[in-house]
């Protein structure tokens, strides 16, 4: 077996290259490698601080897909989770898309298995399918229009009022959209384990102790939390709200990695991460997002592994629903 074949089979098992990197200056090496290879590093706001700081672009899932659609780089290094890198690959079937850890998945995407969803869709043949971007390529291939939390309301409102809709996979975002748009949608029963872990009792106690604070939340959170939130929005929506709000203090109910960018953009504001139910768990950290590290980012850029691949026929089908979203988001 050649060294490359060995590395590839190891990645299938582990998800990343397990090579020791003593005395490596990751920042220096990553900067050299990305220039040499014409690579672009796209990172989500939930990535660890160092990855956000070295990325060429940091954004929410919509902005990251838009960047991926227009990049002229030869290699896209996606510092995020699998569905995000997969979306970038579908938009760039002939480019190399790398993910520092191939096992960086998503509990929400996992909550919608393609076989079960196909059966559900078959039961409702007159429904148009709107799926959140947090889904596999298989689900996107069964979808009419993809959406993210920053454009979901606009996309639902663009659909004729008499057209029945299936919304998948997030039941919380779906319920919030029903409330916002007045549309009666059929919801898939999926959820994100990070956003479902927030404790409404502890958040309300914290709010009672900090009555000058504003509660802000991502729409993947449960309805009782969204009801008490002063602002509900995508990661970029939350960042923008903190920047522009007159309030000085915020209780932030989304993955805790966002506080890094929030502190950079709004240094004068007091940011309190929303507490979770289980005191013994770092549940407000997305364990998948945190699988990527500076070391894995360096290794994947150096060896151009692990690579995200999507079957070309599946990719063509999934592309239609992603392109509709990009068109409607202009
Ligand atoms: P955003 O689109 O708001 O960045 O959300 C992505 C995500 O995975 C939230 O958990
Ligand atoms: Fe998926 Fe939730 Fe992690 Fe976002 S925070 S990537 S929805 S598991």
Short mmCIF file of N, CA, C and O and ligand atoms in Angstrom, two decimals, residues 44 46 81 83-84 105-109 132 134 191-195 218 220 254-255 285-289, ligand 2:
data_model
loop_
_atom_site.label_atom_id
_atom_site.label_comp_id
_atom_site.label_asym_id
_atom_site.label_seq_id
_atom_site.Cartn_x
_atom_site.Cartn_y
_atom_site.Cartn_z
N UNK A 44 -17.31 28.74 9.75
CA UNK A 44 -18.57 29.12 10.39
C UNK A 44 -18.27 29.77 11.75
O UNK A 44 -17.22 29.52 12.36
N UNK A 46 -19.24 29.08 14.56
CA UNK A 46 -19.13 28.16 15.70
C UNK A 46 -17.76 27.49 15.78
O UNK A 46 -17.53 26.65 16.65
N UNK A 81 -19.20 22.07 9.33
CA UNK A 81 -19.61 20.66 9.43
C UNK A 81 -19.91 20.08 8.05
O UNK A 81 -19.92 20.81 7.04
N UNK A 83 -22.46 18.93 6.25
CA UNK A 83 -23.47 19.38 5.28
C UNK A 83 -23.04 20.68 4.60
O UNK A 83 -23.40 20.96 3.46
N UNK A 84 -22.27 21.51 5.30
CA UNK A 84 -21.82 22.79 4.73
C UNK A 84 -20.78 22.54 3.63
O UNK A 84 -20.84 23.12 2.55
N UNK A 105 -20.20 16.01 11.81
CA UNK A 105 -21.56 15.89 11.27
C UNK A 105 -22.49 16.94 11.85
O UNK A 105 -22.07 18.06 12.17
N UNK A 106 -23.76 16.60 12.00
CA UNK A 106 -24.75 17.54 12.54
C UNK A 106 -25.94 16.72 13.05
O UNK A 106 -26.50 15.92 12.30
N UNK A 107 -26.31 16.94 14.31
CA UNK A 107 -27.41 16.15 14.90
C UNK A 107 -28.72 16.43 14.17
O UNK A 107 -29.58 15.56 14.04
N UNK A 108 -28.87 17.66 13.68
CA UNK A 108 -30.10 18.02 12.97
C UNK A 108 -30.17 17.31 11.62
O UNK A 108 -31.22 16.74 11.26
N UNK A 109 -29.08 17.34 10.88
CA UNK A 109 -29.05 16.62 9.59
C UNK A 109 -29.30 15.12 9.82
O UNK A 109 -30.04 14.48 9.07
N UNK A 132 -34.22 22.85 5.25
CA UNK A 132 -33.15 23.63 5.85
C UNK A 132 -31.83 23.10 5.28
O UNK A 132 -31.72 21.90 5.00
N UNK A 134 -29.26 22.37 6.71
CA UNK A 134 -28.69 21.33 7.59
C UNK A 134 -29.29 19.97 7.25
O UNK A 134 -30.05 19.38 8.03
N UNK A 191 -34.49 17.90 15.23
CA UNK A 191 -34.01 18.99 16.08
C UNK A 191 -32.49 18.96 16.21
O UNK A 191 -31.84 17.95 15.91
N UNK A 192 -31.95 20.10 16.68
CA UNK A 192 -30.50 20.21 16.95
C UNK A 192 -30.29 20.01 18.45
O UNK A 192 -30.91 20.70 19.26
N UNK A 193 -29.39 19.10 18.81
CA UNK A 193 -29.22 18.82 20.23
C UNK A 193 -28.59 19.99 21.00
O UNK A 193 -28.81 20.12 22.20
N UNK A 194 -27.86 20.84 20.31
CA UNK A 194 -27.23 21.98 20.99
C UNK A 194 -28.31 23.00 21.39
O UNK A 194 -28.39 23.43 22.54
N UNK A 195 -29.16 23.35 20.43
CA UNK A 195 -30.18 24.37 20.71
C UNK A 195 -31.32 23.86 21.57
O UNK A 195 -32.01 24.65 22.22
N UNK A 218 -31.25 31.72 18.61
CA UNK A 218 -31.28 31.14 17.26
C UNK A 218 -32.61 30.39 17.11
O UNK A 218 -33.06 29.74 18.07
N UNK A 220 -33.42 27.64 16.02
CA UNK A 220 -33.41 26.18 16.28
C UNK A 220 -33.74 25.88 17.74
O UNK A 220 -33.84 24.72 18.14
N UNK A 254 -27.31 30.55 21.59
CA UNK A 254 -26.88 29.76 20.42
C UNK A 254 -25.52 29.16 20.77
O UNK A 254 -25.03 29.36 21.89
N UNK A 255 -24.93 28.45 19.84
CA UNK A 255 -23.64 27.79 20.12
C UNK A 255 -22.63 28.85 20.58
O UNK A 255 -22.52 29.94 20.00
N UNK A 285 -21.84 23.81 23.40
CA UNK A 285 -20.80 23.68 22.38
C UNK A 285 -21.24 22.60 21.43
O UNK A 285 -21.61 21.51 21.86
N UNK A 286 -21.18 22.86 20.13
CA UNK A 286 -21.52 21.81 19.16
C UNK A 286 -20.28 20.92 19.02
O UNK A 286 -19.25 21.35 18.52
N UNK A 287 -20.42 19.68 19.49
CA UNK A 287 -19.25 18.79 19.48
C UNK A 287 -18.75 18.53 18.06
O UNK A 287 -17.58 18.27 17.84
N UNK A 288 -19.65 18.63 17.10
CA UNK A 288 -19.24 18.41 15.70
C UNK A 288 -18.40 19.59 15.20
O UNK A 288 -17.35 19.40 14.59
N UNK A 289 -18.88 20.81 15.45
CA UNK A 289 -18.14 21.99 15.02
C UNK A 289 -16.75 22.01 15.65
O UNK A 289 -15.78 22.45 15.04
FE1 LIG B 2 -25.93 20.88 13.62
FE2 LIG B 2 -26.79 21.93 15.89
FE3 LIG B 2 -24.18 21.70 15.45
FE4 LIG B 2 -25.65 23.52 14.09
S1 LIG B 2 -25.22 23.48 16.30
S2 LIG B 2 -24.11 22.12 13.25
S3 LIG B 2 -27.56 22.40 13.86
S4 LIG B 2 -25.64 20.01 15.67
#
